[in-house]
Amino acid sequence: MVDSLRKANLVQLPDGNYMNTYCDNVISDIGKALELELTR
């Protein structure tokens, strides 16, 4: 889990939204558990 979180990276877009530039099954599972969309 720690390795996945270290690789995670979000980029802020000009419209104020964020884009995830790395995703794997661990990050996807964390998002589901926290009811967050971390895979887009």
mmCIF file of the N, C-alpha and C atoms, coordinates in Angstrom:
data_MODEL
# 
_entry.id   MODEL 
# 
loop_
_atom_site.group_PDB 
_atom_site.id 
_atom_site.type_symbol 
_atom_site.label_atom_id 
_atom_site.label_alt_id 
_atom_site.label_comp_id 
_atom_site.label_asym_id 
_atom_site.label_entity_id 
_atom_site.label_seq_id 
_atom_site.pdbx_PDB_ins_code 
_atom_site.Cartn_x 
_atom_site.Cartn_y 
_atom_site.Cartn_z 
_atom_site.occupancy 
_atom_site.B_iso_or_equiv 
_atom_site.pdbx_formal_charge 
_atom_site.auth_seq_id 
_atom_site.auth_comp_id 
_atom_site.auth_asym_id 
_atom_site.auth_atom_id 
_atom_site.pdbx_PDB_model_num 
ATOM 1   N N  . MET A 1 1  ? 0.834   -1.180 0.000   1.00 0.00 ? 1  MET A N  1 
ATOM 2   C CA . MET A 1 1  ? 0.000   0.000  0.000   1.00 0.00 ? 1  MET A CA 1 
ATOM 3   C C  . MET A 1 1  ? 0.884   1.251  0.000   1.00 0.00 ? 1  MET A C  1 
ATOM 4   N N  . VAL A 1 2  ? 1.941   1.240  0.774   1.00 0.00 ? 2  VAL A N  1 
ATOM 5   C CA . VAL A 1 2  ? 2.827   2.398  0.847   1.00 0.00 ? 2  VAL A CA 1 
ATOM 6   C C  . VAL A 1 2  ? 3.451   2.684  -0.519  1.00 0.00 ? 2  VAL A C  1 
ATOM 7   N N  . ASP A 1 3  ? 3.876   1.648  -1.229  1.00 0.00 ? 3  ASP A N  1 
ATOM 8   C CA . ASP A 1 3  ? 4.461   1.851  -2.558  1.00 0.00 ? 3  ASP A CA 1 
ATOM 9   C C  . ASP A 1 3  ? 3.467   2.495  -3.511  1.00 0.00 ? 3  ASP A C  1 
ATOM 10  N N  . SER A 1 4  ? 2.232   2.049  -3.481  1.00 0.00 ? 4  SER A N  1 
ATOM 11  C CA . SER A 1 4  ? 1.200   2.626  -4.347  1.00 0.00 ? 4  SER A CA 1 
ATOM 12  C C  . SER A 1 4  ? 0.963   4.097  -4.017  1.00 0.00 ? 4  SER A C  1 
ATOM 13  N N  . LEU A 1 5  ? 0.887   4.420  -2.737  1.00 0.00 ? 5  LEU A N  1 
ATOM 14  C CA . LEU A 1 5  ? 0.650   5.804  -2.340  1.00 0.00 ? 5  LEU A CA 1 
ATOM 15  C C  . LEU A 1 5  ? 1.834   6.697  -2.685  1.00 0.00 ? 5  LEU A C  1 
ATOM 16  N N  . ARG A 1 6  ? 3.023   6.167  -2.639  1.00 0.00 ? 6  ARG A N  1 
ATOM 17  C CA . ARG A 1 6  ? 4.203   6.947  -3.034  1.00 0.00 ? 6  ARG A CA 1 
ATOM 18  C C  . ARG A 1 6  ? 4.178   7.271  -4.525  1.00 0.00 ? 6  ARG A C  1 
ATOM 19  N N  . LYS A 1 7  ? 3.652   6.366  -5.324  1.00 0.00 ? 7  LYS A N  1 
ATOM 20  C CA . LYS A 1 7  ? 3.576   6.578  -6.769  1.00 0.00 ? 7  LYS A CA 1 
ATOM 21  C C  . LYS A 1 7  ? 2.409   7.482  -7.164  1.00 0.00 ? 7  LYS A C  1 
ATOM 22  N N  . ALA A 1 8  ? 1.423   7.609  -6.290  1.00 0.00 ? 8  ALA A N  1 
ATOM 23  C CA . ALA A 1 8  ? 0.236   8.409  -6.595  1.00 0.00 ? 8  ALA A CA 1 
ATOM 24  C C  . ALA A 1 8  ? 0.630   9.857  -6.843  1.00 0.00 ? 8  ALA A C  1 
ATOM 25  N N  . ASN A 1 9  ? 0.006   10.456 -7.848  1.00 0.00 ? 9  ASN A N  1 
ATOM 26  C CA . ASN A 1 9  ? 0.319   11.831 -8.207  1.00 0.00 ? 9  ASN A CA 1 
ATOM 27  C C  . ASN A 1 9  ? -0.922  12.473 -8.810  1.00 0.00 ? 9  ASN A C  1 
ATOM 28  N N  . LEU A 1 10 ? -1.266  13.637 -8.304  1.00 0.00 ? 10 LEU A N  1 
ATOM 29  C CA . LEU A 1 10 ? -2.390  14.395 -8.834  1.00 0.00 ? 10 LEU A CA 1 
ATOM 30  C C  . LEU A 1 10 ? -1.870  15.678 -9.464  1.00 0.00 ? 10 LEU A C  1 
ATOM 31  N N  . VAL A 1 11 ? -2.464  16.053 -10.571 1.00 0.00 ? 11 VAL A N  1 
ATOM 32  C CA . VAL A 1 11 ? -2.099  17.276 -11.277 1.00 0.00 ? 11 VAL A CA 1 
ATOM 33  C C  . VAL A 1 11 ? -3.323  18.182 -11.299 1.00 0.00 ? 11 VAL A C  1 
ATOM 34  N N  . GLN A 1 12 ? -3.130  19.439 -10.889 1.00 0.00 ? 12 GLN A N  1 
ATOM 35  C CA . GLN A 1 12 ? -4.240  20.385 -10.928 1.00 0.00 ? 12 GLN A CA 1 
ATOM 36  C C  . GLN A 1 12 ? -4.409  20.911 -12.342 1.00 0.00 ? 12 GLN A C  1 
ATOM 37  N N  . LEU A 1 13 ? -5.635  20.820 -12.829 1.00 0.00 ? 13 LEU A N  1 
ATOM 38  C CA . LEU A 1 13 ? -5.969  21.294 -14.169 1.00 0.00 ? 13 LEU A CA 1 
ATOM 39  C C  . LEU A 1 13 ? -6.359  22.772 -14.120 1.00 0.00 ? 13 LEU A C  1 
ATOM 40  N N  . PRO A 1 14 ? -6.293  23.460 -15.251 1.00 0.00 ? 14 PRO A N  1 
ATOM 41  C CA . PRO A 1 14 ? -6.634  24.892 -15.279 1.00 0.00 ? 14 PRO A CA 1 
ATOM 42  C C  . PRO A 1 14 ? -8.043  25.211 -14.766 1.00 0.00 ? 14 PRO A C  1 
ATOM 43  N N  . ASP A 1 15 ? -8.969  24.265 -14.894 1.00 0.00 ? 15 ASP A N  1 
ATOM 44  C CA . ASP A 1 15 ? -10.341 24.516 -14.432 1.00 0.00 ? 15 ASP A CA 1 
ATOM 45  C C  . ASP A 1 15 ? -10.521 24.272 -12.933 1.00 0.00 ? 15 ASP A C  1 
ATOM 46  N N  . GLY A 1 16 ? -9.427  23.959 -12.219 1.00 0.00 ? 16 GLY A N  1 
ATOM 47  C CA . GLY A 1 16 ? -9.493  23.760 -10.774 1.00 0.00 ? 16 GLY A CA 1 
ATOM 48  C C  . GLY A 1 16 ? -9.689  22.324 -10.357 1.00 0.00 ? 16 GLY A C  1 
ATOM 49  N N  . ASN A 1 17 ? -9.987  21.436 -11.296 1.00 0.00 ? 17 ASN A N  1 
ATOM 50  C CA . ASN A 1 17 ? -10.112 20.018 -10.987 1.00 0.00 ? 17 ASN A CA 1 
ATOM 51  C C  . ASN A 1 17 ? -8.731  19.381 -10.927 1.00 0.00 ? 17 ASN A C  1 
ATOM 52  N N  . TYR A 1 18 ? -8.686  18.154 -10.418 1.00 0.00 ? 18 TYR A N  1 
ATOM 53  C CA . TYR A 1 18 ? -7.438  17.413 -10.342 1.00 0.00 ? 18 TYR A CA 1 
ATOM 54  C C  . TYR A 1 18 ? -7.533  16.150 -11.178 1.00 0.00 ? 18 TYR A C  1 
ATOM 55  N N  . MET A 1 19 ? -6.417  15.756 -11.777 1.00 0.00 ? 19 MET A N  1 
ATOM 56  C CA . MET A 1 19 ? -6.359  14.536 -12.566 1.00 0.00 ? 19 MET A CA 1 
ATOM 57  C C  . MET A 1 19 ? -5.309  13.623 -11.944 1.00 0.00 ? 19 MET A C  1 
ATOM 58  N N  . ASN A 1 20 ? -5.693  12.369 -11.745 1.00 0.00 ? 20 ASN A N  1 
ATOM 59  C CA . ASN A 1 20 ? -4.785  11.369 -11.215 1.00 0.00 ? 20 ASN A CA 1 
ATOM 60  C C  . ASN A 1 20 ? -3.917  10.859 -12.356 1.00 0.00 ? 20 ASN A C  1 
ATOM 61  N N  . THR A 1 21 ? -2.602  10.900 -12.193 1.00 0.00 ? 21 THR A N  1 
ATOM 62  C CA . THR A 1 21 ? -1.709  10.441 -13.259 1.00 0.00 ? 21 THR A CA 1 
ATOM 63  C C  . THR A 1 21 ? -1.185  9.037  -13.006 1.00 0.00 ? 21 THR A C  1 
ATOM 64  N N  . TYR A 1 22 ? -1.569  8.444  -11.880 1.00 0.00 ? 22 TYR A N  1 
ATOM 65  C CA . TYR A 1 22 ? -1.171  7.065  -11.588 1.00 0.00 ? 22 TYR A CA 1 
ATOM 66  C C  . TYR A 1 22 ? -2.296  6.401  -10.805 1.00 0.00 ? 22 TYR A C  1 
ATOM 67  N N  . CYS A 1 23 ? -2.640  5.191  -11.175 1.00 0.00 ? 23 CYS A N  1 
ATOM 68  C CA . CYS A 1 23 ? -3.661  4.444  -10.436 1.00 0.00 ? 23 CYS A CA 1 
ATOM 69  C C  . CYS A 1 23 ? -3.363  2.961  -10.552 1.00 0.00 ? 23 CYS A C  1 
ATOM 70  N N  . ASP A 1 24 ? -3.590  2.249  -9.476  1.00 0.00 ? 24 ASP A N  1 
ATOM 71  C CA . ASP A 1 24 ? -3.489  0.798  -9.488  1.00 0.00 ? 24 ASP A CA 1 
ATOM 72  C C  . ASP A 1 24 ? -4.617  0.235  -8.624  1.00 0.00 ? 24 ASP A C  1 
ATOM 73  N N  . ASN A 1 25 ? -4.638  -1.051 -8.432  1.00 0.00 ? 25 ASN A N  1 
ATOM 74  C CA . ASN A 1 25 ? -5.725  -1.687 -7.678  1.00 0.00 ? 25 ASN A CA 1 
ATOM 75  C C  . ASN A 1 25 ? -5.774  -1.218 -6.234  1.00 0.00 ? 25 ASN A C  1 
ATOM 76  N N  . VAL A 1 26 ? -4.623  -0.966 -5.632  1.00 0.00 ? 26 VAL A N  1 
ATOM 77  C CA . VAL A 1 26 ? -4.589  -0.513 -4.238  1.00 0.00 ? 26 VAL A CA 1 
ATOM 78  C C  . VAL A 1 26 ? -5.248  0.857  -4.109  1.00 0.00 ? 26 VAL A C  1 
ATOM 79  N N  . ILE A 1 27 ? -4.875  1.773  -4.979  1.00 0.00 ? 27 ILE A N  1 
ATOM 80  C CA . ILE A 1 27 ? -5.465  3.113  -4.937  1.00 0.00 ? 27 ILE A CA 1 
ATOM 81  C C  . ILE A 1 27 ? -6.958  3.055  -5.242  1.00 0.00 ? 27 ILE A C  1 
ATOM 82  N N  . SER A 1 28 ? -7.340  2.218  -6.165  1.00 0.00 ? 28 SER A N  1 
ATOM 83  C CA . SER A 1 28 ? -8.755  2.044  -6.483  1.00 0.00 ? 28 SER A CA 1 
ATOM 84  C C  . SER A 1 28 ? -9.523  1.533  -5.262  1.00 0.00 ? 28 SER A C  1 
ATOM 85  N N  . ASP A 1 29 ? -8.976  0.562  -4.560  1.00 0.00 ? 29 ASP A N  1 
ATOM 86  C CA . ASP A 1 29 ? -9.623  0.013  -3.363  1.00 0.00 ? 29 ASP A CA 1 
ATOM 87  C C  . ASP A 1 29 ? -9.724  1.051  -2.244  1.00 0.00 ? 29 ASP A C  1 
ATOM 88  N N  . ILE A 1 30 ? -8.697  1.879  -2.090  1.00 0.00 ? 30 ILE A N  1 
ATOM 89  C CA . ILE A 1 30 ? -8.748  2.950  -1.090  1.00 0.00 ? 30 ILE A CA 1 
ATOM 90  C C  . ILE A 1 30 ? -9.866  3.919  -1.441  1.00 0.00 ? 30 ILE A C  1 
ATOM 91  N N  . GLY A 1 31 ? -9.969  4.274  -2.704  1.00 0.00 ? 31 GLY A N  1 
ATOM 92  C CA . GLY A 1 31 ? -11.032 5.168  -3.138  1.00 0.00 ? 31 GLY A CA 1 
ATOM 93  C C  . GLY A 1 31 ? -12.411 4.602  -2.867  1.00 0.00 ? 31 GLY A C  1 
ATOM 94  N N  . LYS A 1 32 ? -12.585 3.322  -3.137  1.00 0.00 ? 32 LYS A N  1 
ATOM 95  C CA . LYS A 1 32 ? -13.887 2.685  -2.869  1.00 0.00 ? 32 LYS A CA 1 
ATOM 96  C C  . LYS A 1 32 ? -14.208 2.697  -1.382  1.00 0.00 ? 32 LYS A C  1 
ATOM 97  N N  . ALA A 1 33 ? -13.207 2.410  -0.543  1.00 0.00 ? 33 ALA A N  1 
ATOM 98  C CA . ALA A 1 33 ? -13.429 2.374  0.902   1.00 0.00 ? 33 ALA A CA 1 
ATOM 99  C C  . ALA A 1 33 ? -13.780 3.754  1.456   1.00 0.00 ? 33 ALA A C  1 
ATOM 100 N N  . LEU A 1 34 ? -13.205 4.807  0.859   1.00 0.00 ? 34 LEU A N  1 
ATOM 101 C CA . LEU A 1 34 ? -13.458 6.171  1.319   1.00 0.00 ? 34 LEU A CA 1 
ATOM 102 C C  . LEU A 1 34 ? -14.542 6.887  0.517   1.00 0.00 ? 34 LEU A C  1 
ATOM 103 N N  . GLU A 1 35 ? -15.153 6.147  -0.424  1.00 0.00 ? 35 GLU A N  1 
ATOM 104 C CA . GLU A 1 35 ? -16.173 6.701  -1.296  1.00 0.00 ? 35 GLU A CA 1 
ATOM 105 C C  . GLU A 1 35 ? -15.668 7.936  -2.049  1.00 0.00 ? 35 GLU A C  1 
ATOM 106 N N  . LEU A 1 36 ? -14.452 7.807  -2.588  1.00 0.00 ? 36 LEU A N  1 
ATOM 107 C CA . LEU A 1 36 ? -13.829 8.845  -3.398  1.00 0.00 ? 36 LEU A CA 1 
ATOM 108 C C  . LEU A 1 36 ? -13.519 8.270  -4.784  1.00 0.00 ? 36 LEU A C  1 
ATOM 109 N N  . GLU A 1 37 ? -13.597 9.102  -5.788  1.00 0.00 ? 37 GLU A N  1 
ATOM 110 C CA . GLU A 1 37 ? -13.249 8.680  -7.138  1.00 0.00 ? 37 GLU A CA 1 
ATOM 111 C C  . GLU A 1 37 ? -11.787 9.023  -7.368  1.00 0.00 ? 37 GLU A C  1 
ATOM 112 N N  . LEU A 1 38 ? -10.908 8.020  -7.191  1.00 0.00 ? 38 LEU A N  1 
ATOM 113 C CA . LEU A 1 38 ? -9.470  8.235  -7.334  1.00 0.00 ? 38 LEU A CA 1 
ATOM 114 C C  . LEU A 1 38 ? -8.920  7.622  -8.608  1.00 0.00 ? 38 LEU A C  1 
ATOM 115 N N  . THR A 1 39 ? -9.779  7.076  -9.443  1.00 0.00 ? 39 THR A N  1 
ATOM 116 C CA . THR A 1 39 ? -9.304  6.375  -10.629 1.00 0.00 ? 39 THR A CA 1 
ATOM 117 C C  . THR A 1 39 ? -9.385  7.232  -11.896 1.00 0.00 ? 39 THR A C  1 
ATOM 118 N N  . ARG A 1 40 ? -9.872  8.444  -11.790 1.00 0.00 ? 40 ARG A N  1 
ATOM 119 C CA . ARG A 1 40 ? -9.961  9.309  -12.976 1.00 0.00 ? 40 ARG A CA 1 
ATOM 120 C C  . ARG A 1 40 ? -8.901  10.369 -12.918 1.00 0.00 ? 40 ARG A C  1 
# 
